[in-house]
Amino acid sequence: MQIAIAGNPNAGKSTLFNAVTGARAKVGNYPGVTVERKIAPVALPSGQTAQLIDLPGCYSLVARSAEEEIAHHVLTGRLTGERPKLVVCVADATNLARALYLVLQLIELEVPLVVALNMIDVAEKRRLKIDHVELSRRLGVPVVPLSARYGQGLETLLRTIDDALVAPSKPQRFPLGLTEADGITIAALTGDLKRTAGDVTWLLTSNLRDLHFAENDDLEKRVAAARQSLDANTPGSFSRRVIEARYTIIDRLIDGVLDARLVTEDSLTTRVDKVLLHPIWGFVVFMLTMMVVFQTIFFWAQPFMDGVEWLIGALADQLNALIPESLTRSLLINGLLAGVGSVLVFVPQIAFLFLLLTLLEESGYLARAAFLLDRVMRRVGLHGKAFVPLMSGFACAVPAIMAARTIESRRDRLVTIMVTPFMSCSARLPIYVLVIAAVFSSSPKLGGVVSVGGLVMAAMYLVGFLAGLATAFVLKRTALKAPPPPFIMELPTYKMPSAKAVARLVIERCRVFVTQTGVVIVALSVILWALLTFPAHDAATDAERLERSFGGTLGHVIEPVIAPLGFDWRIGIGLVASFAAREVLVSTLGQVYALDADVEPDSPALRDALLADRDPATGKPRFTPLVGVSLMVFFVLAMQCLSTVATVKRETNSWRWPIAQLIYMNTLAYLASLLVYQGGRALGF
Amino acid sequence: MTSLPLAASSDAAQSTLSALTPGTTATVIAVDVPGEVGERLMEMGMTRGTRVTLVRRGFLGDPLQVNLRGYMLTLRKAQARLIRVTA
């Protein structure tokens, strides 16, 4: 038996869900779309157990976004074939009119309904009086005042649910008061399609073209024809007449039920917003907040990541000592354990980022940040909320891409996911350090103060950032063409996030990453291990094994392709290996040059080996500053991170986007490096 | 699109939401924002007869923050310009 929870965003839907289920919810995606589905069992006072489904938060059921479409399809049973036995609509008591807009639509769809009038404590504090008994009488639906946050009224709600399951309420009918002409067209279509009037109104007001679960063509045509004839009637379009009619009903419903004569504004929100939305102070606070977020994922997560790496290293040492040298040992340590390690090493960053992000979102600050940044982000066609993922991308693309979940519009979220990996993440840093130590460390300081190496490094960060913005700009005009997001967004009142809810969400995100993304990462890293081990797995030295492996052969094979970028086969092997993770380039080059694999990126031994490498034909050094820059530019732009690919796959729920991203970024990287190297040569560098 | 005359007499104090001075309140008389964006605004409660207060303008005057039906909403100047109001 299913019970669905519906409600506006910020109405406290998740809080109520958590409060009545208690147990950990199962989180997954709805089939075919990237909308999260949460299900948990709830024990009712009668002894029955029901499955509680948390619907995506929405203001309306008219399908314009994936969230609204899913909500509608779950409610009507179109998605799973099972109609929920009951729908609990969470209504924010401090926002009654807008909550009733959703309630009215639920009544139109004829779903059995209970209204949970949430945040009644806040409403009382603000001296907002609601006669819930009268509201219930007028709606013909049980209305239970409660505070999900403080656990008040939950028992009454559960008892009401029990009662409603036995004897469903009889909601009042609320005729939309449409004209006779409208009525005739709708009645004709209702008979024609054999659907309820509510369902027909939904079809007529929804945008069926862009929906995921397409209706059949014939139905679509009939609906389109009916809509055309309805839109010809006046005043306004049919959709607008329906919306106005609903609000007319709402105004009548709340007249005498809602007493707002003594209402006080939320003074905390008003005062805080004076600072946080201030054109100057707002930006100062925002920058400070972002600095804390960045510091957290870049530096504070470091000790934990070091800890994970130490643990994996210690485990590898143990296995090394326990198992004799063999292919199995190599698979265990260099394939499986390395894969598991590269999954776990992301967990501290994901945990920290989501801790902060959840605090920012739950408190209501994220909506303010979006308000401040809207003007800037709109230029490239991104939503104000895209700033946090982009910023986090400078630390690591994996949690950053997961953070794009805060963006509601699917297209805007996809654009953000596509460009986030261009931000120079911490894994690119060792490459920059390696190259700069090798070819720029001896350059004289510009003007005696500015180090060339530092300047080159800053330029690399800038190149990635600009490439990301340019890509967003192009994507919004081509593949993900959409008008700039309209930015019609609620600014919720500030709330203290609940520690339990935040902890739950952070744990959930980490768990999903380890179990779902992690599996893909481990599998891919075992494949890569095989590529770099076979067929010369019994070679005498690591350098020889690597050179004669499939990956090594590939390094040789691609040499003609990468030679125009200034790379030889040694870097070629490094490029192949660094698809596991960018920083692997350093250890691979260490092995290729027959040094220790544990080599540090700025080690003098590796630098000397690189600089001593000369072209046998000309006798000139191979690794010139120009080759270095070309290599860095390649790493800035290329997608060389299995974990990111796996994360994009999981977040977009398809292989299409990660593969497109892989091809696009690597082509761009190749062309840019080609331009740098050939251009540099032509200029005499 | 939905320029719906409220009454036969035209009000002299007509203006648009984007032209309001921050802190002032007015009544919506027509939402002329075309397409789905206009419908979305109306679903959020921006319908004829609603009292709307312009709370503040964002950095360089855009986007706008308004108060209607007891809650805060943001929208861009481009849309607010197409919402006709009267004092």
PDB file of C-alpha atoms in Angstrom, chain A residues 59-65 68 94-95 97-98 101 105 126 205 207 209 235-237 239-241 243-244 246-247 250-251 254 270 273-274 277-279 283 371-372 374-376 378 382 484-492, chain B residues 1-5 28-50 55-79 82:
ATOM      1  CA  TYR A  59       4.023  24.413  -6.842  1.00  0.00           C
ATOM      2  CA  SER A  60       1.726  22.973  -9.463  1.00  0.00           C
ATOM      3  CA  LEU A  61       0.969  19.625 -11.045  1.00  0.00           C
ATOM      4  CA  VAL A  62       0.807  21.097 -14.529  1.00  0.00           C
ATOM      5  CA  ALA A  63       3.786  19.449 -16.137  1.00  0.00           C
ATOM      6  CA  ARG A  64       6.441  21.934 -17.142  1.00  0.00           C
ATOM      7  CA  SER A  65       9.409  20.272 -15.464  1.00  0.00           C
ATOM      8  CA  GLU A  68       6.039  18.185 -11.758  1.00  0.00           C
ATOM      9  CA  THR A  94       2.453  30.627   6.688  1.00  0.00           C
ATOM     10  CA  ASN A  95       1.892  30.332   2.945  1.00  0.00           C
ATOM     11  CA  ALA A  97      -2.946  30.526  -0.497  1.00  0.00           C
ATOM     12  CA  ARG A  98      -0.146  29.059  -2.555  1.00  0.00           C
ATOM     13  CA  TYR A 101      -3.267  25.980  -5.199  1.00  0.00           C
ATOM     14  CA  GLN A 105      -5.298  20.472  -8.165  1.00  0.00           C
ATOM     15  CA  ARG A 126       3.644  35.371  13.716  1.00  0.00           C
ATOM     16  CA  THR A 205      -2.783  22.821 -19.481  1.00  0.00           C
ATOM     17  CA  ASN A 207       3.170  21.015 -22.148  1.00  0.00           C
ATOM     18  CA  ARG A 209       5.750  17.985 -26.141  1.00  0.00           C
ATOM     19  CA  PRO A 235     -10.356  36.247 -21.947  1.00  0.00           C
ATOM     20  CA  GLY A 236      -6.724  35.102 -21.956  1.00  0.00           C
ATOM     21  CA  SER A 237      -5.494  31.630 -22.836  1.00  0.00           C
ATOM     22  CA  SER A 239      -4.345  27.853 -19.028  1.00  0.00           C
ATOM     23  CA  ARG A 240      -4.529  31.370 -17.634  1.00  0.00           C
ATOM     24  CA  ARG A 241      -8.279  31.229 -17.206  1.00  0.00           C
ATOM     25  CA  ILE A 243      -5.148  29.517 -13.013  1.00  0.00           C
ATOM     26  CA  GLU A 244      -7.211  32.633 -12.292  1.00  0.00           C
ATOM     27  CA  ARG A 246      -8.325  28.464  -9.055  1.00  0.00           C
ATOM     28  CA  TYR A 247      -7.099  31.552  -7.263  1.00  0.00           C
ATOM     29  CA  ILE A 250      -8.736  30.048  -3.076  1.00  0.00           C
ATOM     30  CA  ASP A 251      -9.600  33.634  -2.173  1.00  0.00           C
ATOM     31  CA  ILE A 254      -9.447  31.513   2.883  1.00  0.00           C
ATOM     32  CA  THR A 270      13.717  40.882   7.050  1.00  0.00           C
ATOM     33  CA  ASP A 273      18.119  40.003   4.242  1.00  0.00           C
ATOM     34  CA  LYS A 274      18.996  43.676   4.612  1.00  0.00           C
ATOM     35  CA  LEU A 277      20.922  40.825  -0.142  1.00  0.00           C
ATOM     36  CA  HIS A 278      22.717  44.160   0.113  1.00  0.00           C
ATOM     37  CA  PRO A 279      24.473  45.044  -3.184  1.00  0.00           C
ATOM     38  CA  PHE A 283      28.614  40.043  -2.027  1.00  0.00           C
ATOM     39  CA  PHE A 371      19.544  36.147  -6.172  1.00  0.00           C
ATOM     40  CA  LEU A 372      22.885  37.952  -5.844  1.00  0.00           C
ATOM     41  CA  ASP A 374      21.677  35.888 -11.124  1.00  0.00           C
ATOM     42  CA  ARG A 375      22.876  38.850 -13.131  1.00  0.00           C
ATOM     43  CA  VAL A 376      26.396  37.502 -13.532  1.00  0.00           C
ATOM     44  CA  ARG A 378      22.705  34.844 -16.670  1.00  0.00           C
ATOM     45  CA  LEU A 382      23.477  29.605 -16.266  1.00  0.00           C
ATOM     46  CA  PRO A 484      17.627  31.876 -19.775  1.00  0.00           C
ATOM     47  CA  PRO A 485      15.932  30.382 -16.723  1.00  0.00           C
ATOM     48  CA  PRO A 486      13.183  32.837 -15.753  1.00  0.00           C
ATOM     49  CA  PHE A 487      14.343  33.068 -12.139  1.00  0.00           C
ATOM     50  CA  ILE A 488      10.904  32.939 -10.632  1.00  0.00           C
ATOM     51  CA  MET A 489      12.035  31.647  -7.271  1.00  0.00           C
ATOM     52  CA  GLU A 490      10.679  31.687  -3.769  1.00  0.00           C
ATOM     53  CA  LEU A 491      12.915  33.257  -1.125  1.00  0.00           C
ATOM     54  CA  PRO A 492      12.047  31.075   1.855  1.00  0.00           C
TER      55      PRO A 492
ATOM     56  CA  MET B   1      -1.439  38.293 -24.283  1.00  0.00           C
ATOM     57  CA  THR B   2      -3.766  38.456 -21.330  1.00  0.00           C
ATOM     58  CA  SER B   3      -4.406  42.129 -21.218  1.00  0.00           C
ATOM     59  CA  LEU B   4      -7.708  41.871 -19.497  1.00  0.00           C
ATOM     60  CA  PRO B   5      -9.479  45.167 -18.944  1.00  0.00           C
ATOM     61  CA  VAL B  28      -1.917  43.632 -10.149  1.00  0.00           C
ATOM     62  CA  ILE B  29      -4.260  44.471 -13.000  1.00  0.00           C
ATOM     63  CA  ALA B  30      -2.742  42.368 -15.791  1.00  0.00           C
ATOM     64  CA  VAL B  31       0.052  39.862 -16.315  1.00  0.00           C
ATOM     65  CA  ASP B  32       1.239  40.436 -19.883  1.00  0.00           C
ATOM     66  CA  VAL B  33       4.274  38.135 -19.554  1.00  0.00           C
ATOM     67  CA  PRO B  34       3.918  35.749 -22.477  1.00  0.00           C
ATOM     68  CA  GLY B  35       4.081  31.976 -22.522  1.00  0.00           C
ATOM     69  CA  GLU B  36       4.894  29.541 -19.784  1.00  0.00           C
ATOM     70  CA  VAL B  37       6.866  32.086 -17.790  1.00  0.00           C
ATOM     71  CA  GLY B  38       3.719  34.163 -17.420  1.00  0.00           C
ATOM     72  CA  GLU B  39       1.714  31.088 -16.454  1.00  0.00           C
ATOM     73  CA  ARG B  40       4.326  30.147 -13.876  1.00  0.00           C
ATOM     74  CA  LEU B  41       4.137  33.635 -12.364  1.00  0.00           C
ATOM     75  CA  MET B  42       0.367  33.376 -12.162  1.00  0.00           C
ATOM     76  CA  GLU B  43       0.556  29.947 -10.552  1.00  0.00           C
ATOM     77  CA  MET B  44       2.852  31.460  -7.928  1.00  0.00           C
ATOM     78  CA  GLY B  45      -0.048  33.749  -7.066  1.00  0.00           C
ATOM     79  CA  MET B  46       0.570  36.753  -9.321  1.00  0.00           C
ATOM     80  CA  THR B  47      -3.034  37.069 -10.477  1.00  0.00           C
ATOM     81  CA  ARG B  48      -5.294  40.042 -11.089  1.00  0.00           C
ATOM     82  CA  GLY B  49      -6.284  41.760  -7.873  1.00  0.00           C
ATOM     83  CA  THR B  50      -3.256  40.518  -5.878  1.00  0.00           C
ATOM     84  CA  VAL B  55      10.822  44.781  -1.582  1.00  0.00           C
ATOM     85  CA  ARG B  56      14.157  45.486  -3.234  1.00  0.00           C
ATOM     86  CA  ARG B  57      16.108  45.445  -6.446  1.00  0.00           C
ATOM     87  CA  GLY B  58      19.192  43.268  -6.845  1.00  0.00           C
ATOM     88  CA  PHE B  59      22.701  44.286  -7.836  1.00  0.00           C
ATOM     89  CA  LEU B  60      22.444  46.918 -10.621  1.00  0.00           C
ATOM     90  CA  GLY B  61      18.653  46.844 -10.443  1.00  0.00           C
ATOM     91  CA  ASP B  62      17.958  43.245 -11.444  1.00  0.00           C
ATOM     92  CA  PRO B  63      16.461  40.791 -10.381  1.00  0.00           C
ATOM     93  CA  LEU B  64      13.620  42.028  -8.177  1.00  0.00           C
ATOM     94  CA  GLN B  65      12.336  40.765  -4.858  1.00  0.00           C
ATOM     95  CA  VAL B  66       8.600  41.122  -4.269  1.00  0.00           C
ATOM     96  CA  ASN B  67       6.205  40.181  -1.506  1.00  0.00           C
ATOM     97  CA  LEU B  68       2.821  38.756  -2.441  1.00  0.00           C
ATOM     98  CA  ARG B  69       0.257  36.647  -0.610  1.00  0.00           C
ATOM     99  CA  GLY B  70       2.540  36.661   2.442  1.00  0.00           C
ATOM    100  CA  TYR B  71       5.730  35.300   0.895  1.00  0.00           C
ATOM    101  CA  MET B  72       8.828  36.494  -0.981  1.00  0.00           C
ATOM    102  CA  LEU B  73       9.304  35.875  -4.686  1.00  0.00           C
ATOM    103  CA  THR B  74      12.085  36.816  -7.093  1.00  0.00           C
ATOM    104  CA  LEU B  75      11.642  37.682 -10.748  1.00  0.00           C
ATOM    105  CA  ARG B  76      13.567  39.545 -13.412  1.00  0.00           C
ATOM    106  CA  LYS B  77      12.998  43.093 -14.552  1.00  0.00           C
ATOM    107  CA  ALA B  78      12.151  41.821 -18.040  1.00  0.00           C
ATOM    108  CA  GLN B  79       9.074  40.083 -16.607  1.00  0.00           C
ATOM    109  CA  LEU B  82       5.132  43.278 -18.276  1.00  0.00           C
TER     110      LEU B  82
END
